[in-house]
mmCIF file of C-alpha atoms in Angstrom:
data_model
loop_
_atom_site.group_PDB
_atom_site.id
_atom_site.type_symbol
_atom_site.label_atom_id
_atom_site.label_comp_id
_atom_site.label_asym_id
_atom_site.label_seq_id
_atom_site.Cartn_x
_atom_site.Cartn_y
_atom_site.Cartn_z
ATOM 1 C CA UNK A 1 53.522 86.677 126.499
ATOM 2 C CA UNK A 2 51.770 89.928 128.079
ATOM 3 C CA UNK A 3 53.318 93.328 128.746
ATOM 4 C CA UNK A 4 54.540 94.288 132.043
ATOM 5 C CA UNK A 5 52.323 96.665 133.588
ATOM 6 C CA UNK A 6 53.513 100.011 135.393
ATOM 7 C CA UNK A 7 52.125 98.882 138.745
ATOM 8 C CA UNK A 8 53.759 95.275 138.294
ATOM 9 C CA UNK A 9 57.099 97.036 137.739
ATOM 10 C CA UNK A 10 56.996 99.092 140.666
ATOM 11 C CA UNK A 11 56.213 96.287 142.545
ATOM 12 C CA UNK A 12 58.988 93.952 141.420
ATOM 13 C CA UNK A 13 61.167 97.146 142.097
ATOM 14 C CA UNK A 14 59.590 97.608 145.629
ATOM 15 C CA UNK A 15 59.336 101.192 144.694
ATOM 16 C CA UNK A 16 57.084 103.605 146.819
ATOM 17 C CA UNK A 17 55.620 105.969 143.946
ATOM 18 C CA UNK A 18 52.448 107.700 145.129
ATOM 19 C CA UNK A 19 49.282 105.947 144.100
ATOM 20 C CA UNK A 20 47.942 108.883 142.801
ATOM 21 C CA UNK A 21 50.802 108.914 140.010
ATOM 22 C CA UNK A 22 50.293 105.178 139.085
ATOM 23 C CA UNK A 23 46.597 105.933 138.598
ATOM 24 C CA UNK A 24 47.491 109.082 136.631
ATOM 25 C CA UNK A 25 49.583 107.162 134.177
ATOM 26 C CA UNK A 26 48.435 104.449 131.449
ATOM 27 C CA UNK A 27 49.217 101.207 132.670
ATOM 28 C CA UNK A 28 51.868 100.008 130.149
ATOM 29 C CA UNK A 29 54.634 102.122 129.688
ATOM 30 C CA UNK A 30 57.165 102.223 126.586
ATOM 31 C CA UNK A 31 60.892 101.185 127.933
ATOM 32 C CA UNK A 32 63.478 101.661 125.176
ATOM 33 C CA UNK A 33 66.821 102.312 124.434
ATOM 34 C CA UNK A 34 68.416 105.444 122.662
ATOM 35 C CA UNK A 35 71.646 104.626 121.361
ATOM 36 C CA UNK A 36 73.633 107.535 122.029
ATOM 37 C CA UNK A 37 76.994 107.730 124.542
ATOM 38 C CA UNK A 38 76.082 104.318 125.143
ATOM 39 C CA UNK A 39 72.965 102.747 125.429
ATOM 40 C CA UNK A 40 70.484 105.096 127.253
ATOM 41 C CA UNK A 41 67.343 103.753 128.612
ATOM 42 C CA UNK A 42 63.773 105.571 128.775
ATOM 43 C CA UNK A 43 60.454 105.185 130.119
ATOM 44 C CA UNK A 44 57.567 106.968 128.261
ATOM 45 C CA UNK A 45 54.018 106.973 129.596
ATOM 46 C CA UNK A 46 50.755 108.410 128.235
ATOM 47 C CA UNK A 47 49.589 110.590 130.960
ATOM 48 C CA UNK A 48 45.936 110.321 131.755
ATOM 49 C CA UNK A 49 45.253 113.043 134.153
ATOM 50 C CA UNK A 50 48.451 115.623 134.080
ATOM 51 C CA UNK A 51 47.371 117.643 137.351
ATOM 52 C CA UNK A 52 47.573 114.003 138.985
ATOM 53 C CA UNK A 53 50.782 112.843 137.513
ATOM 54 C CA UNK A 54 52.538 116.271 138.114
ATOM 55 C CA UNK A 55 51.774 116.189 141.584
ATOM 56 C CA UNK A 56 52.567 112.776 141.921
ATOM 57 C CA UNK A 57 56.002 112.932 140.371
ATOM 58 C CA UNK A 58 56.902 116.126 142.660
ATOM 59 C CA UNK A 59 56.238 113.696 145.608
ATOM 60 C CA UNK A 60 57.817 110.632 144.289
ATOM 61 C CA UNK A 61 61.323 112.718 143.808
ATOM 62 C CA UNK A 62 62.531 112.083 147.252
ATOM 63 C CA UNK A 63 62.744 108.232 146.690
ATOM 64 C CA UNK A 64 62.621 108.148 142.547
ATOM 65 C CA UNK A 65 66.472 107.498 142.340
ATOM 66 C CA UNK A 66 66.399 104.927 145.142
ATOM 67 C CA UNK A 67 63.391 103.200 143.716
ATOM 68 C CA UNK A 68 64.156 103.372 139.796
ATOM 69 C CA UNK A 69 67.587 104.719 139.328
ATOM 70 C CA UNK A 70 69.007 100.992 139.175
ATOM 71 C CA UNK A 71 66.979 100.596 136.319
ATOM 72 C CA UNK A 72 68.486 103.464 134.510
ATOM 73 C CA UNK A 73 71.836 102.310 135.604
ATOM 74 C CA UNK A 74 72.071 105.254 138.478
ATOM 75 C CA UNK A 75 73.372 103.849 141.668
ATOM 76 C CA UNK A 76 72.513 106.795 144.262
ATOM 77 C CA UNK A 77 74.256 105.357 146.960
ATOM 78 C CA UNK A 78 77.388 105.323 145.085
ATOM 79 C CA UNK A 79 77.291 108.851 144.057
ATOM 80 C CA UNK A 80 76.602 110.400 147.166
ATOM 81 C CA UNK A 81 79.290 107.911 149.078
ATOM 82 C CA UNK A 82 82.213 108.714 146.774
ATOM 83 C CA UNK A 83 85.280 110.034 148.964
ATOM 84 C CA UNK A 84 85.045 113.608 149.459
ATOM 85 C CA UNK A 85 88.322 115.879 150.912
ATOM 86 C CA UNK A 86 85.834 118.978 151.957
ATOM 87 C CA UNK A 87 82.411 119.310 153.329
ATOM 88 C CA UNK A 88 81.702 121.579 150.511
ATOM 89 C CA UNK A 89 82.515 118.776 148.050
ATOM 90 C CA UNK A 90 80.692 116.243 150.059
ATOM 91 C CA UNK A 91 77.650 118.635 150.178
ATOM 92 C CA UNK A 92 78.023 118.809 146.266
ATOM 93 C CA UNK A 93 77.357 115.381 145.807
ATOM 94 C CA UNK A 94 73.731 115.293 147.308
ATOM 95 C CA UNK A 95 71.593 114.533 144.735
ATOM 96 C CA UNK A 96 68.500 116.266 144.254
ATOM 97 C CA UNK A 97 66.064 117.491 141.526
ATOM 98 C CA UNK A 98 66.407 120.889 139.979
ATOM 99 C CA UNK A 99 64.452 122.736 137.257
ATOM 100 C CA UNK A 100 65.912 123.017 133.820
ATOM 101 C CA UNK A 101 64.973 124.108 130.437
ATOM 102 C CA UNK A 102 65.980 122.221 127.394
ATOM 103 C CA UNK A 103 64.528 123.271 123.851
ATOM 104 C CA UNK A 104 61.919 125.476 125.623
ATOM 105 C CA UNK A 105 60.917 122.268 127.497
ATOM 106 C CA UNK A 106 60.671 122.236 131.573
ATOM 107 C CA UNK A 107 62.317 119.110 133.345
ATOM 108 C CA UNK A 108 63.714 118.141 136.717
ATOM 109 C CA UNK A 109 67.020 116.675 136.423
ATOM 110 C CA UNK A 110 69.807 115.276 138.709
ATOM 111 C CA UNK A 111 73.173 116.348 138.110
ATOM 112 C CA UNK A 112 76.382 114.527 139.240
ATOM 113 C CA UNK A 113 79.420 116.239 140.985
ATOM 114 C CA UNK A 114 80.712 117.440 137.313
ATOM 115 C CA UNK A 115 77.582 119.170 136.379
ATOM 116 C CA UNK A 116 76.452 116.355 133.678
ATOM 117 C CA UNK A 117 72.463 115.089 133.774
ATOM 118 C CA UNK A 118 72.267 111.466 135.174
ATOM 119 C CA UNK A 119 68.675 111.302 135.663
ATOM 120 C CA UNK A 120 65.550 113.669 134.416
ATOM 121 C CA UNK A 121 62.009 113.543 133.752
ATOM 122 C CA UNK A 122 59.713 115.862 131.787
ATOM 123 C CA UNK A 123 56.336 116.450 130.694
ATOM 124 C CA UNK A 124 56.934 116.524 126.778
ATOM 125 C CA UNK A 125 53.334 117.698 126.587
ATOM 126 C CA UNK A 126 49.931 117.172 129.131
ATOM 127 C CA UNK A 127 49.810 113.722 127.600
ATOM 128 C CA UNK A 128 53.462 112.291 127.865
ATOM 129 C CA UNK A 129 55.758 111.771 130.400
ATOM 130 C CA UNK A 130 59.499 110.882 129.776
ATOM 131 C CA UNK A 131 61.941 109.410 132.298
ATOM 132 C CA UNK A 132 65.471 109.062 130.921
ATOM 133 C CA UNK A 133 69.413 109.571 131.941
ATOM 134 C CA UNK A 134 70.265 112.916 129.846
ATOM 135 C CA UNK A 135 69.011 115.585 127.750
ATOM 136 C CA UNK A 136 70.204 114.258 124.403
ATOM 137 C CA UNK A 137 67.602 111.447 124.655
ATOM 138 C CA UNK A 138 65.118 113.684 125.573
ATOM 139 C CA UNK A 139 65.783 116.254 122.554
ATOM 140 C CA UNK A 140 65.541 113.163 120.039
ATOM 141 C CA UNK A 141 62.230 111.767 121.634
ATOM 142 C CA UNK A 142 60.674 115.389 121.385
ATOM 143 C CA UNK A 143 59.635 115.185 117.752
ATOM 144 C CA UNK A 144 58.690 111.640 117.679
ATOM 145 C CA UNK A 145 56.496 112.191 120.465
ATOM 146 C CA UNK A 146 54.799 115.472 118.800
ATOM 147 C CA UNK A 147 54.212 113.298 115.674
ATOM 148 C CA UNK A 148 52.729 110.707 117.719
ATOM 149 C CA UNK A 149 55.307 108.432 116.473
ATOM 150 C CA UNK A 150 55.698 106.878 120.037
ATOM 151 C CA UNK A 151 52.162 106.732 121.322
#
């Protein structure tokens, strides 16, 4: 058995991540499940070039949910196409990344109509990128990454 490389994963998902982002991340991410409020998947990457990774993630935001959301159990189309009774309600269902701060960490998150985080990514430090579905998983990963337990 050999590990699935990030580029291979993106290819199998037909994802459109910017090539500069793929080059800025180590080839073998850690894919895991955090057992809180059900099983919450996460991808943890070692970052080789923070500047390129940061820019690449911002560029990928437009397609990220469509590309890898299903891997995390996030169905963008179902969330956006739910019935709405008003224009305001329909507009509130637009999924877009917003800046959030959790435990003094900047992250970019997507919220559902109830205001709950359904998808996020954060650079835990300049060498680590986490993609997951909720802030509890982020909080659990922070001390482990800072101790070097997951690298």
